[in-house]
Structures are given as structure tokens and as C-alpha cells.
Amino acid sequence: MKRLDVPTSVVRFGVFEFDPQSGELRKHGLKIKIERQAAKALSLVLEHPGQTCMREELQHRLWPDNVFVDFERGLYKAIHTVRKALGDSAANPRYLETVGGEGYRFIPVPQELSGLAVRPRNACKIDSLAVLPFVNQSAGPEMEFLNKMIIERIIDAISRIAGLSVLAYGTVQRYEYKEFDPRAVGQNLAVRAVALGELTRHNDDLFLHVELIDVGDGRQLWGALFKKPYSEIAEFPERIADKISHQIRRVLAPDPSIRRGQRPERAA
């Protein structure tokens, strides 16, 4: 069997880390199950980000000549598995794009880091925002309640920024439990930026990844990963909501003078 010429170091993109040697995929440090052939396919498209990996090359390197397999079905399954593991969509790809009749292209995505992003001087002023419900893989009434509490608290806090229009929770609630392209949603809602995230419970910990995206060009203005004990978030959801609100406000209104006209904070 021919050895695959895959990268030897861990590849980091977005919120993911992938080890081509072991085929191990992680998201926010948590291991994600991915089948062997899907891991090989991911390795191959990661070799040359931005370039098309041809179907013929995938066939040759995933299945040796002496192995009989339904190539079309096998490749479709492998690519579908990769997209499912990455939370990606063929219709609105963020990571893996289909190049019609030729193959697949990995869209170059920088690693998402916590902290403030530097905005270019010529960037458009963000004067409208939609805070979308978090994607919640752990379905259940308690997680749904926490999701709603955190989002509503963030909306209340951000709406106090002078000169910023923030959509109400009832307006964005319909995007709960749906896969969507943040830029398309932002344009549909007629806002300049969207805040979105993913809420994941793992054992006794709760992981919350949040990012602020410029609808105009798709840039990440800010992103952060929060990890807290589930019991702490369940008892005090306002604490994590206030931290997120504070960071978003630092990006949208970095000059303290901009916030002087805002209404007084309400007591928790």
C-alpha cells in the first residue's frame, strides 16, 4: 500500500486542530470522532489549502489500484463525514468547497484566537448588530434555558451602547437550532455585524465559543473560548453573559467617550 504524503505537523484552522499522522481531529481541544478514510481525505485537501485536490488524485491515494471499491460512493461518504465533523455545509461551505466536476478545495481559514482583533482604519463603522442564539449540541430544557438567558442578557447590555442598533431576541430567535451562513443571515437582517457561538457541555464543564463577525467581508472582529464548570454557569448565567458583553463593547465602542450617553446598567 502506498504511503500517503501528508503533512507531519498538527494543522490548526478555525477552532480545529488536526494531526495528519494519527488522524485525530479536535475542536476546542475536545476530540471529535472521524472515520479513517474521512481523516485521510481531510489530510489530502489540507496539503495545499486554496488549491483544488482533484478527484483522480483522491481516488489514487485513498484507494490503491489493487483495492476494489465503489469510488463515487466511497468518496461521497468520506467528504460528507468530513463536513459533518467540521459542522460544514456543501451549500454554504466555510472549510471544504466542492469544485464542480474536478474535486474539492480546502478554504484557507486562520486559527481563531481569543482576544481583540485589530480593525483596519478604513473599516466601516458597526452601527447595527444581531446576537444570534448559540448552537447547542446538548439538547435539553436546562441548556435551552441557559442559552436564552445568556443571549437575552447580552442583548440587553449591548443595546445600551449609544449609536448601536441591536435586534431584539424575538427577532433572532427563529435562527435557533439551524445551520446558517452568518454573512447571509446578517444581510437578511440588515445588520453590519453578527455575534454567534456554540455552547457545548462536556462532563462537568461547559464550553462556549463566541465570535463577532463583520457581515460586509466576513472578518472575525473578535473571538474567545470560555470554559467554566457547568454548575457555575447554571447558577450564575449572567456572569458569563456580562463577560461576553464587555468584550463585544470593547470592540464596537473602544472609545470611552462613545459610551457616555448610554443608559445606566440595571442591577442583576
PDB file of C-alpha atoms in Angstrom:
ATOM      1  CA  MET A   1       0.000   0.000   0.000  1.00  0.00           C
ATOM      2  CA  LYS A   2       1.338   3.363  -0.982  1.00  0.00           C
ATOM      3  CA  ARG A   3       2.081   5.693   1.917  1.00  0.00           C
ATOM      4  CA  LEU A   4       0.189   8.971   1.923  1.00  0.00           C
ATOM      5  CA  ASP A   5       2.391  12.057   1.687  1.00  0.00           C
ATOM      6  CA  VAL A   6       0.621  14.076   4.350  1.00  0.00           C
ATOM      7  CA  PRO A   7       1.863  16.956   6.492  1.00  0.00           C
ATOM      8  CA  THR A   8       3.869  15.875   9.537  1.00  0.00           C
ATOM      9  CA  SER A   9       2.788  18.597  11.960  1.00  0.00           C
ATOM     10  CA  VAL A  10      -0.540  19.448  13.539  1.00  0.00           C
ATOM     11  CA  VAL A  11      -2.660  21.683  11.304  1.00  0.00           C
ATOM     12  CA  ARG A  12      -4.715  24.384  13.014  1.00  0.00           C
ATOM     13  CA  PHE A  13      -7.643  26.142  11.350  1.00  0.00           C
ATOM     14  CA  GLY A  14     -10.622  27.959  12.804  1.00  0.00           C
ATOM     15  CA  VAL A  15     -11.408  26.287  16.121  1.00  0.00           C
ATOM     16  CA  PHE A  16      -9.972  22.931  14.970  1.00  0.00           C
ATOM     17  CA  GLU A  17      -6.692  21.046  15.270  1.00  0.00           C
ATOM     18  CA  PHE A  18      -5.899  18.079  13.035  1.00  0.00           C
ATOM     19  CA  ASP A  19      -2.998  15.652  13.323  1.00  0.00           C
ATOM     20  CA  PRO A  20      -2.433  14.092   9.868  1.00  0.00           C
ATOM     21  CA  GLN A  21      -0.253  11.319  11.290  1.00  0.00           C
ATOM     22  CA  SER A  22      -2.778   9.991  13.807  1.00  0.00           C
ATOM     23  CA  GLY A  23      -5.895  11.200  12.002  1.00  0.00           C
ATOM     24  CA  GLU A  24      -7.058  12.852  15.229  1.00  0.00           C
ATOM     25  CA  LEU A  25      -9.358  15.851  14.951  1.00  0.00           C
ATOM     26  CA  ARG A  26     -10.039  18.178  17.881  1.00  0.00           C
ATOM     27  CA  LYS A  27     -12.388  21.110  18.366  1.00  0.00           C
ATOM     28  CA  HIS A  28     -11.662  23.491  21.242  1.00  0.00           C
ATOM     29  CA  GLY A  29      -9.299  20.761  22.453  1.00  0.00           C
ATOM     30  CA  LEU A  30     -12.035  18.109  22.511  1.00  0.00           C
ATOM     31  CA  LYS A  31     -11.551  15.036  20.340  1.00  0.00           C
ATOM     32  CA  ILE A  32     -14.059  14.544  17.536  1.00  0.00           C
ATOM     33  CA  LYS A  33     -14.702  11.075  16.151  1.00  0.00           C
ATOM     34  CA  ILE A  34     -13.884  10.820  12.445  1.00  0.00           C
ATOM     35  CA  GLU A  35     -13.619   7.713  10.263  1.00  0.00           C
ATOM     36  CA  ARG A  36     -10.261   6.613   8.862  1.00  0.00           C
ATOM     37  CA  GLN A  37     -10.989   7.332   5.183  1.00  0.00           C
ATOM     38  CA  ALA A  38     -12.508  10.711   6.059  1.00  0.00           C
ATOM     39  CA  ALA A  39      -9.370  11.584   8.040  1.00  0.00           C
ATOM     40  CA  LYS A  40      -7.235  10.662   5.015  1.00  0.00           C
ATOM     41  CA  ALA A  41      -9.390  12.826   2.752  1.00  0.00           C
ATOM     42  CA  LEU A  42      -9.032  15.740   5.172  1.00  0.00           C
ATOM     43  CA  SER A  43      -5.251  15.239   5.199  1.00  0.00           C
ATOM     44  CA  LEU A  44      -5.110  15.397   1.422  1.00  0.00           C
ATOM     45  CA  VAL A  45      -7.127  18.596   0.994  1.00  0.00           C
ATOM     46  CA  LEU A  46      -5.091  20.197   3.798  1.00  0.00           C
ATOM     47  CA  GLU A  47      -1.834  19.604   1.933  1.00  0.00           C
ATOM     48  CA  HIS A  48      -2.437  22.595  -0.353  1.00  0.00           C
ATOM     49  CA  PRO A  49      -5.078  24.956   1.106  1.00  0.00           C
ATOM     50  CA  GLY A  50      -6.745  27.077  -1.523  1.00  0.00           C
ATOM     51  CA  GLN A  51      -5.906  24.642  -4.330  1.00  0.00           C
ATOM     52  CA  THR A  52      -8.204  22.035  -5.833  1.00  0.00           C
ATOM     53  CA  CYS A  53      -7.499  18.443  -4.855  1.00  0.00           C
ATOM     54  CA  MET A  54      -8.529  16.542  -7.978  1.00  0.00           C
ATOM     55  CA  ARG A  55     -10.888  13.578  -7.791  1.00  0.00           C
ATOM     56  CA  GLU A  56      -8.384  11.399  -9.639  1.00  0.00           C
ATOM     57  CA  GLU A  57      -5.733  12.140  -7.026  1.00  0.00           C
ATOM     58  CA  LEU A  58      -8.142  11.357  -4.211  1.00  0.00           C
ATOM     59  CA  GLN A  59      -9.038   8.051  -5.842  1.00  0.00           C
ATOM     60  CA  HIS A  60      -5.395   7.122  -6.414  1.00  0.00           C
ATOM     61  CA  ARG A  61      -4.217   7.989  -2.912  1.00  0.00           C
ATOM     62  CA  LEU A  62      -7.205   6.848  -0.880  1.00  0.00           C
ATOM     63  CA  TRP A  63      -7.717   3.518  -2.640  1.00  0.00           C
ATOM     64  CA  PRO A  64      -4.717   1.639  -4.101  1.00  0.00           C
ATOM     65  CA  ASP A  65      -5.055   0.085  -7.554  1.00  0.00           C
ATOM     66  CA  ASN A  66      -5.410  -3.415  -6.123  1.00  0.00           C
ATOM     67  CA  VAL A  67      -8.391  -2.464  -3.948  1.00  0.00           C
ATOM     68  CA  PHE A  68     -11.862  -2.728  -5.497  1.00  0.00           C
ATOM     69  CA  VAL A  69     -14.313  -0.117  -4.203  1.00  0.00           C
ATOM     70  CA  ASP A  70     -17.248   1.954  -5.429  1.00  0.00           C
ATOM     71  CA  PHE A  71     -15.178   5.133  -5.716  1.00  0.00           C
ATOM     72  CA  GLU A  72     -18.057   7.574  -6.184  1.00  0.00           C
ATOM     73  CA  ARG A  73     -19.935   6.282  -3.176  1.00  0.00           C
ATOM     74  CA  GLY A  74     -16.801   5.973  -1.057  1.00  0.00           C
ATOM     75  CA  LEU A  75     -15.610   9.500  -1.825  1.00  0.00           C
ATOM     76  CA  TYR A  76     -19.056  10.994  -1.216  1.00  0.00           C
ATOM     77  CA  LYS A  77     -19.224   9.274   2.167  1.00  0.00           C
ATOM     78  CA  ALA A  78     -15.720  10.443   3.142  1.00  0.00           C
ATOM     79  CA  ILE A  79     -16.370  14.076   2.186  1.00  0.00           C
ATOM     80  CA  HIS A  80     -19.789  14.030   3.865  1.00  0.00           C
ATOM     81  CA  THR A  81     -18.174  12.707   7.053  1.00  0.00           C
ATOM     82  CA  VAL A  82     -15.515  15.439   6.972  1.00  0.00           C
ATOM     83  CA  ARG A  83     -18.148  18.142   6.586  1.00  0.00           C
ATOM     84  CA  LYS A  84     -20.248  16.680   9.378  1.00  0.00           C
ATOM     85  CA  ALA A  85     -17.245  16.609  11.727  1.00  0.00           C
ATOM     86  CA  LEU A  86     -16.419  20.253  10.895  1.00  0.00           C
ATOM     87  CA  GLY A  87     -20.034  21.394  11.096  1.00  0.00           C
ATOM     88  CA  ASP A  88     -19.693  22.499   7.492  1.00  0.00           C
ATOM     89  CA  SER A  89     -22.228  22.760   4.678  1.00  0.00           C
ATOM     90  CA  ALA A  90     -21.893  21.957   0.982  1.00  0.00           C
ATOM     91  CA  ALA A  91     -24.313  24.769   0.140  1.00  0.00           C
ATOM     92  CA  ASN A  92     -22.507  27.403   2.239  1.00  0.00           C
ATOM     93  CA  PRO A  93     -19.002  25.992   2.780  1.00  0.00           C
ATOM     94  CA  ARG A  94     -16.694  27.512   5.350  1.00  0.00           C
ATOM     95  CA  TYR A  95     -13.959  24.888   5.168  1.00  0.00           C
ATOM     96  CA  LEU A  96     -14.483  22.426   2.299  1.00  0.00           C
ATOM     97  CA  GLU A  97     -15.680  23.609  -1.090  1.00  0.00           C
ATOM     98  CA  THR A  98     -16.805  21.415  -3.982  1.00  0.00           C
ATOM     99  CA  VAL A  99     -15.184  22.370  -7.292  1.00  0.00           C
ATOM    100  CA  GLY A 100     -17.748  21.148  -9.808  1.00  0.00           C
ATOM    101  CA  GLY A 101     -16.580  18.150 -11.846  1.00  0.00           C
ATOM    102  CA  GLU A 102     -12.989  18.464 -10.615  1.00  0.00           C
ATOM    103  CA  GLY A 103     -12.585  17.829  -6.910  1.00  0.00           C
ATOM    104  CA  TYR A 104     -12.517  19.646  -3.584  1.00  0.00           C
ATOM    105  CA  ARG A 105     -10.774  22.713  -2.226  1.00  0.00           C
ATOM    106  CA  PHE A 106      -9.950  23.492   1.384  1.00  0.00           C
ATOM    107  CA  ILE A 107     -10.744  27.141   2.057  1.00  0.00           C
ATOM    108  CA  PRO A 108      -7.812  28.746   3.912  1.00  0.00           C
ATOM    109  CA  VAL A 109      -9.036  29.626   7.406  1.00  0.00           C
ATOM    110  CA  PRO A 110      -6.777  31.198  10.071  1.00  0.00           C
ATOM    111  CA  GLN A 111      -6.812  29.807  13.582  1.00  0.00           C
ATOM    112  CA  GLU A 112      -9.312  31.638  15.746  1.00  0.00           C
ATOM    113  CA  LEU A 113      -7.613  33.161  18.772  1.00  0.00           C
ATOM    114  CA  SER A 114      -9.070  34.683  21.900  1.00  0.00           C
ATOM    115  CA  GLY A 115      -8.707  38.399  22.405  1.00  0.00           C
ATOM    116  CA  LEU A 116      -9.422  41.559  20.475  1.00  0.00           C
ATOM    117  CA  ALA A 117      -8.959  41.758  16.744  1.00  0.00           C
ATOM    118  CA  VAL A 118      -7.355  44.844  15.231  1.00  0.00           C
ATOM    119  CA  ARG A 119      -9.737  46.631  12.906  1.00  0.00           C
ATOM    120  CA  PRO A 120      -8.369  48.379   9.809  1.00  0.00           C
ATOM    121  CA  ARG A 121      -8.683  52.153   9.845  1.00  0.00           C
ATOM    122  CA  ASN A 122     -10.860  52.120   6.750  1.00  0.00           C
ATOM    123  CA  ALA A 123     -13.299  49.559   8.189  1.00  0.00           C
ATOM    124  CA  CYS A 124     -16.982  50.524   8.153  1.00  0.00           C
ATOM    125  CA  LYS A 125     -18.388  51.559  11.496  1.00  0.00           C
ATOM    126  CA  ILE A 126     -20.511  48.841  13.061  1.00  0.00           C
ATOM    127  CA  ASP A 127     -23.783  50.560  13.872  1.00  0.00           C
ATOM    128  CA  SER A 128     -26.122  47.551  13.906  1.00  0.00           C
ATOM    129  CA  LEU A 129     -25.814  44.080  15.409  1.00  0.00           C
ATOM    130  CA  ALA A 130     -27.694  40.796  15.705  1.00  0.00           C
ATOM    131  CA  VAL A 131     -26.820  38.478  18.610  1.00  0.00           C
ATOM    132  CA  LEU A 132     -27.884  35.039  17.388  1.00  0.00           C
ATOM    133  CA  PRO A 133     -28.850  32.089  19.627  1.00  0.00           C
ATOM    134  CA  PHE A 134     -25.914  29.792  20.315  1.00  0.00           C
ATOM    135  CA  VAL A 135     -25.691  26.472  18.521  1.00  0.00           C
ATOM    136  CA  ASN A 136     -26.440  23.926  21.234  1.00  0.00           C
ATOM    137  CA  GLN A 137     -25.471  20.307  20.599  1.00  0.00           C
ATOM    138  CA  SER A 138     -26.676  19.204  24.054  1.00  0.00           C
ATOM    139  CA  ALA A 139     -30.410  19.353  23.570  1.00  0.00           C
ATOM    140  CA  GLY A 140     -32.366  19.630  26.783  1.00  0.00           C
ATOM    141  CA  PRO A 141     -34.568  22.110  28.633  1.00  0.00           C
ATOM    142  CA  GLU A 142     -31.787  23.222  31.014  1.00  0.00           C
ATOM    143  CA  MET A 143     -29.350  24.027  28.205  1.00  0.00           C
ATOM    144  CA  GLU A 144     -32.100  25.748  26.217  1.00  0.00           C
ATOM    145  CA  PHE A 145     -32.921  27.895  29.242  1.00  0.00           C
ATOM    146  CA  LEU A 146     -29.264  28.849  29.755  1.00  0.00           C
ATOM    147  CA  ASN A 147     -28.924  29.684  26.070  1.00  0.00           C
ATOM    148  CA  LYS A 148     -31.919  32.010  26.214  1.00  0.00           C
ATOM    149  CA  MET A 149     -30.833  33.652  29.485  1.00  0.00           C
ATOM    150  CA  ILE A 150     -27.314  34.387  28.240  1.00  0.00           C
ATOM    151  CA  ILE A 151     -28.421  35.725  24.845  1.00  0.00           C
ATOM    152  CA  GLU A 152     -31.094  37.987  26.336  1.00  0.00           C
ATOM    153  CA  ARG A 153     -28.630  39.372  28.886  1.00  0.00           C
ATOM    154  CA  ILE A 154     -26.064  40.104  26.166  1.00  0.00           C
ATOM    155  CA  ILE A 155     -28.669  41.838  24.003  1.00  0.00           C
ATOM    156  CA  ASP A 156     -29.814  43.967  26.949  1.00  0.00           C
ATOM    157  CA  ALA A 157     -26.234  45.031  27.734  1.00  0.00           C
ATOM    158  CA  ILE A 158     -25.106  45.706  24.155  1.00  0.00           C
ATOM    159  CA  SER A 159     -28.240  47.699  23.369  1.00  0.00           C
ATOM    160  CA  ARG A 160     -27.027  50.363  25.831  1.00  0.00           C
ATOM    161  CA  ILE A 161     -24.201  51.399  23.515  1.00  0.00           C
ATOM    162  CA  ALA A 162     -25.020  54.798  22.089  1.00  0.00           C
ATOM    163  CA  GLY A 163     -25.417  54.790  18.313  1.00  0.00           C
ATOM    164  CA  LEU A 164     -25.735  50.988  18.042  1.00  0.00           C
ATOM    165  CA  SER A 165     -28.945  49.312  16.927  1.00  0.00           C
ATOM    166  CA  VAL A 166     -29.357  45.799  18.352  1.00  0.00           C
ATOM    167  CA  LEU A 167     -32.090  43.428  17.215  1.00  0.00           C
ATOM    168  CA  ALA A 168     -34.446  42.103  19.875  1.00  0.00           C
ATOM    169  CA  TYR A 169     -34.345  38.464  20.987  1.00  0.00           C
ATOM    170  CA  GLY A 170     -37.757  37.804  19.426  1.00  0.00           C
ATOM    171  CA  THR A 171     -36.362  38.856  16.045  1.00  0.00           C
ATOM    172  CA  VAL A 172     -33.364  36.484  16.088  1.00  0.00           C
ATOM    173  CA  GLN A 173     -34.981  33.594  17.962  1.00  0.00           C
ATOM    174  CA  ARG A 174     -36.005  31.862  14.726  1.00  0.00           C
ATOM    175  CA  TYR A 175     -32.351  31.087  13.960  1.00  0.00           C
ATOM    176  CA  GLU A 176     -32.098  28.720  16.927  1.00  0.00           C
ATOM    177  CA  TYR A 177     -31.113  25.099  16.094  1.00  0.00           C
ATOM    178  CA  LYS A 178     -30.344  25.958  12.453  1.00  0.00           C
ATOM    179  CA  GLU A 179     -27.176  25.841  10.396  1.00  0.00           C
ATOM    180  CA  PHE A 180     -26.621  29.146   8.669  1.00  0.00           C
ATOM    181  CA  ASP A 181     -24.104  31.342   6.930  1.00  0.00           C
ATOM    182  CA  PRO A 182     -23.540  34.293   9.319  1.00  0.00           C
ATOM    183  CA  ARG A 183     -22.960  36.727   6.444  1.00  0.00           C
ATOM    184  CA  ALA A 184     -26.181  35.687   4.696  1.00  0.00           C
ATOM    185  CA  VAL A 185     -28.149  35.948   7.942  1.00  0.00           C
ATOM    186  CA  GLY A 186     -26.633  39.352   8.702  1.00  0.00           C
ATOM    187  CA  GLN A 187     -27.501  40.642   5.252  1.00  0.00           C
ATOM    188  CA  ASN A 188     -31.025  39.236   5.565  1.00  0.00           C
ATOM    189  CA  LEU A 189     -31.441  41.016   8.910  1.00  0.00           C
ATOM    190  CA  ALA A 190     -29.881  44.222   7.503  1.00  0.00           C
ATOM    191  CA  VAL A 191     -27.183  44.488  10.196  1.00  0.00           C
ATOM    192  CA  ARG A 192     -23.462  45.199   9.841  1.00  0.00           C
ATOM    193  CA  ALA A 193     -22.304  42.525  12.298  1.00  0.00           C
ATOM    194  CA  VAL A 194     -23.497  39.326  13.932  1.00  0.00           C
ATOM    195  CA  ALA A 195     -22.431  37.713  17.198  1.00  0.00           C
ATOM    196  CA  LEU A 196     -22.805  33.954  17.329  1.00  0.00           C
ATOM    197  CA  GLY A 197     -21.397  30.985  19.171  1.00  0.00           C
ATOM    198  CA  GLU A 198     -21.569  27.346  20.139  1.00  0.00           C
ATOM    199  CA  LEU A 199     -22.491  26.005  23.561  1.00  0.00           C
ATOM    200  CA  THR A 200     -21.137  22.555  24.420  1.00  0.00           C
ATOM    201  CA  ARG A 201     -21.340  20.556  27.642  1.00  0.00           C
ATOM    202  CA  HIS A 202     -18.584  18.007  28.238  1.00  0.00           C
ATOM    203  CA  ASN A 203     -18.840  16.084  31.504  1.00  0.00           C
ATOM    204  CA  ASP A 204     -18.902  18.728  34.253  1.00  0.00           C
ATOM    205  CA  ASP A 205     -17.605  21.576  32.084  1.00  0.00           C
ATOM    206  CA  LEU A 206     -19.347  23.982  29.771  1.00  0.00           C
ATOM    207  CA  PHE A 207     -17.508  25.317  26.703  1.00  0.00           C
ATOM    208  CA  LEU A 208     -18.743  28.440  24.974  1.00  0.00           C
ATOM    209  CA  HIS A 209     -17.046  29.736  21.845  1.00  0.00           C
ATOM    210  CA  VAL A 210     -18.240  33.173  20.741  1.00  0.00           C
ATOM    211  CA  GLU A 211     -17.236  35.290  17.759  1.00  0.00           C
ATOM    212  CA  LEU A 212     -18.168  38.666  16.321  1.00  0.00           C
ATOM    213  CA  ILE A 213     -18.267  38.757  12.514  1.00  0.00           C
ATOM    214  CA  ASP A 214     -18.325  41.699  10.109  1.00  0.00           C
ATOM    215  CA  VAL A 215     -21.151  40.932   7.665  1.00  0.00           C
ATOM    216  CA  GLY A 216     -19.561  43.028   4.936  1.00  0.00           C
ATOM    217  CA  ASP A 217     -16.382  40.986   4.429  1.00  0.00           C
ATOM    218  CA  GLY A 218     -16.745  38.033   6.808  1.00  0.00           C
ATOM    219  CA  ARG A 219     -13.847  39.106   9.057  1.00  0.00           C
ATOM    220  CA  GLN A 220     -13.778  37.964  12.644  1.00  0.00           C
ATOM    221  CA  LEU A 221     -13.696  41.155  14.708  1.00  0.00           C
ATOM    222  CA  TRP A 222     -13.335  39.250  17.964  1.00  0.00           C
ATOM    223  CA  GLY A 223     -13.468  35.681  19.215  1.00  0.00           C
ATOM    224  CA  ALA A 224     -12.992  33.874  22.515  1.00  0.00           C
ATOM    225  CA  LEU A 225     -13.423  30.471  24.126  1.00  0.00           C
ATOM    226  CA  PHE A 226     -14.877  30.345  27.628  1.00  0.00           C
ATOM    227  CA  LYS A 227     -14.628  27.242  29.793  1.00  0.00           C
ATOM    228  CA  LYS A 228     -16.464  27.105  33.104  1.00  0.00           C
ATOM    229  CA  PRO A 229     -17.928  24.451  35.410  1.00  0.00           C
ATOM    230  CA  TYR A 230     -21.485  23.724  34.331  1.00  0.00           C
ATOM    231  CA  SER A 231     -22.775  24.244  37.873  1.00  0.00           C
ATOM    232  CA  GLU A 232     -21.331  27.778  37.931  1.00  0.00           C
ATOM    233  CA  ILE A 233     -22.927  28.758  34.613  1.00  0.00           C
ATOM    234  CA  ALA A 234     -26.249  27.193  35.604  1.00  0.00           C
ATOM    235  CA  GLU A 235     -26.346  29.187  38.851  1.00  0.00           C
ATOM    236  CA  PHE A 236     -24.933  32.460  37.519  1.00  0.00           C
ATOM    237  CA  PRO A 237     -25.541  32.692  33.732  1.00  0.00           C
ATOM    238  CA  GLU A 238     -25.348  36.490  33.980  1.00  0.00           C
ATOM    239  CA  ARG A 239     -21.619  36.328  34.801  1.00  0.00           C
ATOM    240  CA  ILE A 240     -20.591  34.754  31.503  1.00  0.00           C
ATOM    241  CA  ALA A 241     -23.080  36.963  29.638  1.00  0.00           C
ATOM    242  CA  ASP A 242     -21.539  40.089  31.169  1.00  0.00           C
ATOM    243  CA  LYS A 243     -18.011  38.979  30.240  1.00  0.00           C
ATOM    244  CA  ILE A 244     -19.059  38.461  26.640  1.00  0.00           C
ATOM    245  CA  SER A 245     -20.903  41.778  26.569  1.00  0.00           C
ATOM    246  CA  HIS A 246     -17.857  43.586  27.956  1.00  0.00           C
ATOM    247  CA  GLN A 247     -15.580  42.175  25.245  1.00  0.00           C
ATOM    248  CA  ILE A 248     -18.022  42.969  22.436  1.00  0.00           C
ATOM    249  CA  ARG A 249     -18.461  46.505  23.732  1.00  0.00           C
ATOM    250  CA  ARG A 250     -14.678  46.996  23.733  1.00  0.00           C
ATOM    251  CA  VAL A 251     -14.671  46.193  20.006  1.00  0.00           C
ATOM    252  CA  LEU A 252     -17.754  48.156  18.965  1.00  0.00           C
ATOM    253  CA  ALA A 253     -17.162  51.175  21.224  1.00  0.00           C
ATOM    254  CA  PRO A 254     -13.430  51.254  22.105  1.00  0.00           C
ATOM    255  CA  ASP A 255     -13.502  54.978  22.912  1.00  0.00           C
ATOM    256  CA  PRO A 256     -14.975  55.509  26.421  1.00  0.00           C
ATOM    257  CA  SER A 257     -16.477  58.810  25.247  1.00  0.00           C
ATOM    258  CA  ILE A 258     -18.719  56.894  22.857  1.00  0.00           C
ATOM    259  CA  ARG A 259     -20.376  55.154  25.790  1.00  0.00           C
ATOM    260  CA  ARG A 260     -21.032  58.219  27.925  1.00  0.00           C
ATOM    261  CA  GLY A 261     -24.560  58.609  26.665  1.00  0.00           C
ATOM    262  CA  GLN A 262     -25.589  55.047  27.391  1.00  0.00           C
ATOM    263  CA  ARG A 263     -28.299  54.276  29.871  1.00  0.00           C
ATOM    264  CA  PRO A 264     -27.311  53.200  33.400  1.00  0.00           C
ATOM    265  CA  GLU A 265     -26.727  49.484  33.957  1.00  0.00           C
ATOM    266  CA  ARG A 266     -29.610  47.625  35.539  1.00  0.00           C
ATOM    267  CA  ALA A 267     -28.980  45.596  38.638  1.00  0.00           C
ATOM    268  CA  ALA A 268     -28.592  41.892  38.065  1.00  0.00           C
TER     269      ALA A 268
END
